[in-house]
Short mmCIF file of C-alpha atoms in Angstrom, two decimals:
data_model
loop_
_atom_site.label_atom_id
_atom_site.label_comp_id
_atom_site.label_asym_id
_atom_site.label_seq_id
_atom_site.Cartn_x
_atom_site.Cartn_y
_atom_site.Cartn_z
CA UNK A 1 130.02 73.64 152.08
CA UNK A 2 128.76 70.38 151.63
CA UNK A 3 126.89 71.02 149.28
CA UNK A 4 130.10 72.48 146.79
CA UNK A 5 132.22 69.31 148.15
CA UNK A 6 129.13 66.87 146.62
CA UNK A 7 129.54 68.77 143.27
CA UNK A 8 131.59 66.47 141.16
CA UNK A 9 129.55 63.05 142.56
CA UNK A 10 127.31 61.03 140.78
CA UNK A 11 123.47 61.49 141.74
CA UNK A 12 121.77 58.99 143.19
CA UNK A 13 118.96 57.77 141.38
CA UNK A 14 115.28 56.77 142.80
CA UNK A 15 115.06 53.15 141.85
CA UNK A 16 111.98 54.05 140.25
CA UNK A 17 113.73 56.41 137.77
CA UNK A 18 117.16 53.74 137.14
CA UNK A 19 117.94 54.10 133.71
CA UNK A 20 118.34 50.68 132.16
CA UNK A 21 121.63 49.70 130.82
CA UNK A 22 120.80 48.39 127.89
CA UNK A 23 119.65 51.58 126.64
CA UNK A 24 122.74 52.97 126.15
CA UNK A 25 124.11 53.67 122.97
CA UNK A 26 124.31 55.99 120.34
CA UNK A 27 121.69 59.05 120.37
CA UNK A 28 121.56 58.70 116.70
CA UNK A 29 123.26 56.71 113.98
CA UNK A 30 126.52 57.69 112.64
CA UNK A 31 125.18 59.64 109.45
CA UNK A 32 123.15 62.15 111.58
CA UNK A 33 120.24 62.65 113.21
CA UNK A 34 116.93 60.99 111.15
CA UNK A 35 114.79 63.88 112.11
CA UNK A 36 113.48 66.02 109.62
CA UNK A 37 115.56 64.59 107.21
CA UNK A 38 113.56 64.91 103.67
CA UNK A 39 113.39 62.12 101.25
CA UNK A 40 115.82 61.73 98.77
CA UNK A 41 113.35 62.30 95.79
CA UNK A 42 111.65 65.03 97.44
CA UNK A 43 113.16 68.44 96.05
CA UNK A 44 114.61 70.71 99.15
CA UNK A 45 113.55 73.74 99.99
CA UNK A 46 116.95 75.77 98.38
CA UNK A 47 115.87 73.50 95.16
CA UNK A 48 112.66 76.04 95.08
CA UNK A 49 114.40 78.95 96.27
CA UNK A 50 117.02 78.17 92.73
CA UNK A 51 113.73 78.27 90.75
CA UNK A 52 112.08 80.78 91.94
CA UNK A 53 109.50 82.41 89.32
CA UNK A 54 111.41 80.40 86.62
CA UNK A 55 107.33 79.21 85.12
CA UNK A 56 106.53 82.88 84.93
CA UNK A 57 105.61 84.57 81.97
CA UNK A 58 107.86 86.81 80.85
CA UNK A 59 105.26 89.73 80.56
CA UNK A 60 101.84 90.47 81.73
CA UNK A 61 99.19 89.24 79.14
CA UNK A 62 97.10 92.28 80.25
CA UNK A 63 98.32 95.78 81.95
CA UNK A 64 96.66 97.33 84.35
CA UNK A 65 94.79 101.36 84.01
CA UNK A 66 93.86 102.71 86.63
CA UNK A 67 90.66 105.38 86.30
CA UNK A 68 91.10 108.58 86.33
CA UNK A 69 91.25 110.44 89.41
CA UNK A 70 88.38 112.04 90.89
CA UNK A 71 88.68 116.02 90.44
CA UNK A 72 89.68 118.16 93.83
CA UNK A 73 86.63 120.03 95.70
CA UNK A 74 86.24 123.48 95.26
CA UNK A 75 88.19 125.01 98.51
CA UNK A 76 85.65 127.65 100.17
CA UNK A 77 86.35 131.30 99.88
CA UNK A 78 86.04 131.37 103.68
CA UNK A 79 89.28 128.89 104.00
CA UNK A 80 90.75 130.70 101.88
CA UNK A 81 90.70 134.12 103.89
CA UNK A 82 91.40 132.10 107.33
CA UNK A 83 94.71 130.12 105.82
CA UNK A 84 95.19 134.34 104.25
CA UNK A 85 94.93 135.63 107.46
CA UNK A 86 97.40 133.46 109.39
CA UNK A 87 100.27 134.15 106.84
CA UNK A 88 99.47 137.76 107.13
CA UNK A 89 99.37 137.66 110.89
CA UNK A 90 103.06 135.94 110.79
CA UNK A 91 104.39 138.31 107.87
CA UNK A 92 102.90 141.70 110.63
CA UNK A 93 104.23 139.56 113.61
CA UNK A 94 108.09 139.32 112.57
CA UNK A 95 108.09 142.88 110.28
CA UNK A 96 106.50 145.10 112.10
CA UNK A 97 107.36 148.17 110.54
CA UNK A 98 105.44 146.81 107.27
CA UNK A 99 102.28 149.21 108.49
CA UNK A 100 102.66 152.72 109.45
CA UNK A 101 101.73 152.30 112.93
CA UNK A 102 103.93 151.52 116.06
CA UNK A 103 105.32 148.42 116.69
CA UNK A 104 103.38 147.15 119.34
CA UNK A 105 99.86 147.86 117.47
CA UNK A 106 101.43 146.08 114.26
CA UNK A 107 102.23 143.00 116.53
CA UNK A 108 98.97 143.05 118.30
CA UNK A 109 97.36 142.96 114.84
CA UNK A 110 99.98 140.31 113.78
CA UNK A 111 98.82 138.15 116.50
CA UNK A 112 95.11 138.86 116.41
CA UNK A 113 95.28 137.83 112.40
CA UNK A 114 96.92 134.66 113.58
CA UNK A 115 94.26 133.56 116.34
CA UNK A 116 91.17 134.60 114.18
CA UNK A 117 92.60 132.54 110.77
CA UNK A 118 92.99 129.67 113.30
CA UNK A 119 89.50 129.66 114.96
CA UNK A 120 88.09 130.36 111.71
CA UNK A 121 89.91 127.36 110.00
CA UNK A 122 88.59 125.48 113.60
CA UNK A 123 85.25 126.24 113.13
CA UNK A 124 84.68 125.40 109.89
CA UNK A 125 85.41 121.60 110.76
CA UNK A 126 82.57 119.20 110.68
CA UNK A 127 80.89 118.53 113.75
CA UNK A 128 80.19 115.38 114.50
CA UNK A 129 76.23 114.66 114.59
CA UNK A 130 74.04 111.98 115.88
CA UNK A 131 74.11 110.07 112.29
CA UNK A 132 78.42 109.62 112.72
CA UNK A 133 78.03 105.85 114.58
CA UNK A 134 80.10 105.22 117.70
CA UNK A 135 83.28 103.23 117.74
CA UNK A 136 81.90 99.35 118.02
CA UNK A 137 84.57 98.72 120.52
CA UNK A 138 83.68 100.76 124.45
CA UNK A 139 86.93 98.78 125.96
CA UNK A 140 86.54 97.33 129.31
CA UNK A 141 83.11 98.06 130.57
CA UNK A 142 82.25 97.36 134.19
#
């Protein structure tokens, strides 16, 4: 309670800390505050933003041509059957009265097509030897 009645008093200052009274006064003068204020000669920065690129030529001098694209690799006849043998596996998988066998064996085959194109696509990935160089960063090693 005393503490919300003492709200609206004046602090009392340490003497050490007594503001002196002839320091009172304006914060700044009248016409603003002098702080970053630029020169009067000195262009501002919307004066730049105005001429923006205005010195620029109006074309390029010289154009740019980029060399010709290296051609694609060859993509291996084994890739070839895998990526073959996953779209086949999905095309026996949803129709599978497309072979003349029962339904469950063209599903089964469906599925097995699917799984082998996958691991044979897997497999085919580089491994990564002893000449690929480890990351330079281990993290936090204790």
């Amino acid at each position: 309670a005393r503490i919300v009645a003492g709200f609206d008093a004046a602090p009392d200052w340490p003497t050490d800390e007594k503001p002196d009274a002839a320091s009172k006064g304006p914060i700044w003068p009248v016409s603003g505050p002098v702080l970053n204020r630029p020169e009067p000669d000195e262009p501002s920065l919307l004066d730049g933003l105005d001429t923006f690129g205005a010195n620029l030529p109006d074309d390029a001098p010289e154009t740019f041509v980029p060399p010709p694209a290296p051609p694609l690799p060859k993509i291996p006849f084994a890739a070839i059957l895998a990526v073959l043998s996953i779209v086949l596996g999905f095309v026996l998988f949803f129709d599978r009265g497309l072979l003349p066998v029962s339904g469950g064996v063209s599903m089964l085959l469906g599925i097995a097509g699917v799984l082998g194109g996958a691991a044979a696509l897997i497999m085919r990935l580089r491994p990564g030897g002893e000449d690929d160089e480890p990351p330079s960063d281990d993290g936090a090693v204790v």
